[in-house]
């Protein structure tokens, strides 16, 4: 099979790495890709927002499957447009991608199909939003409705913060994404990421992970896209997984089919495991980044076979096997991230790092004058397997410490919660 992978981050490098191991694969193309992806795929420069250009490329290269990595093209309807050209696509339709593209859509779906989530209100004007917040009190959570590159959520511990967040949304700080706002009850508990591979009717559990969203050690500082992750998530016991499937995922699959938008692709549930059970924080309609990196390290089966089954509506007959080992990834970011990262600094020592037994996935790298340089905020994902999270952590940091990149930084405590649990023997 010829496969085209769309995207350029560490998530896509992990997908490319796993796809390239498939005996079914003839040629792998990636667009835009990055230098790491370029080691296992042929890179093409396509404008992802020009769906007919992507379709023309697929016809020219006889692409049998397009795998869409990021959310923006899905929300823009790339899967529908390519399918209209007769091209097979792994990824949800535009209607199904509303699960990520509109927080209000997802909250209404939860309400309609009785899916446990935080209580909420939807608002399209500042004064009624403020009145609701004043009545409900803090802590409270303010969310821009649309895609805001991970920046549209404010967990407000005080009323002042909540009011300021509402003003920012309606002032246009998040562009069109903030024209509508969801105000949510503040949930407490432990967060986990839960993935399902879906074919429109069947959802196959597809791994669990926990990430670290804050930039600093000890989970402090501004939010990022994720500074590291590990899999599996210890809170997702078999019982918790079973409950999540029954109370959240299956009603979502039925609900989406019911409204004429069956979900096929990767459903990524951000969960809060509360005292009363799992509650939905949000859905994403793609793999997490960097969660995908740890999932791909643990997946024992052929990813391409599984993605084909999802596209063909055949998941009811499939299972996915996972390594018993834990996987952990540490993100190396360029100085300045999550603000404006410094670009262009030279990175050395990746072969030495890989010789420690880690996989180094590229996220924001480029080649400049023959040298590998930083070209984004999150730049590298140093990823390792181990018998325990502590082992995987040790291996990942041993590899990372051999990377020669003075302008990069990372958190030193990725996996701390799981490592503490392991120490305590719970
Ligand atoms: P999101 O961009 O929706 O993933 O939200 C970013 C982060 O905000 C989540 O990972 C949670 O830590 C936090 N968050 C979102 N919604 C809530 C909520 N209702 N209660 C508590 N924390 C939340
Ligand atoms: N790491 C969180 C995300 O991909 O949304």
Short mmCIF file of N, CA and C in Angstrom, two decimals, residues 60 81 102 123 204 219 318 365 382 419:
data_model
loop_
_atom_site.label_atom_id
_atom_site.label_comp_id
_atom_site.label_asym_id
_atom_site.label_seq_id
_atom_site.Cartn_x
_atom_site.Cartn_y
_atom_site.Cartn_z
N UNK A 60 -1.87 11.00 -8.32
CA UNK A 60 -0.59 10.88 -9.03
C UNK A 60 0.28 9.79 -8.42
N UNK A 81 -13.67 15.76 1.80
CA UNK A 81 -13.28 16.19 0.45
C UNK A 81 -12.47 15.11 -0.26
N UNK A 102 -15.81 21.94 18.29
CA UNK A 102 -16.73 22.79 19.05
C UNK A 102 -16.99 22.18 20.42
N UNK A 123 -22.56 30.36 26.00
CA UNK A 123 -22.89 31.79 25.89
C UNK A 123 -22.29 32.40 24.64
N UNK A 204 -12.66 0.56 19.62
CA UNK A 204 -11.70 -0.39 20.18
C UNK A 204 -10.76 0.39 21.11
N UNK A 219 4.74 20.41 37.78
CA UNK A 219 3.48 20.83 37.14
C UNK A 219 3.14 22.28 37.48
N UNK A 318 -11.48 -7.00 15.38
CA UNK A 318 -10.06 -6.76 15.64
C UNK A 318 -9.77 -6.59 17.13
N UNK A 365 11.98 20.24 14.05
CA UNK A 365 13.37 20.32 13.60
C UNK A 365 13.40 20.70 12.12
N UNK A 382 12.17 12.40 23.37
CA UNK A 382 13.08 11.29 23.69
C UNK A 382 12.26 10.23 24.41
N UNK A 419 5.79 7.22 39.06
CA UNK A 419 6.99 6.72 39.74
C UNK A 419 6.75 6.69 41.25
#
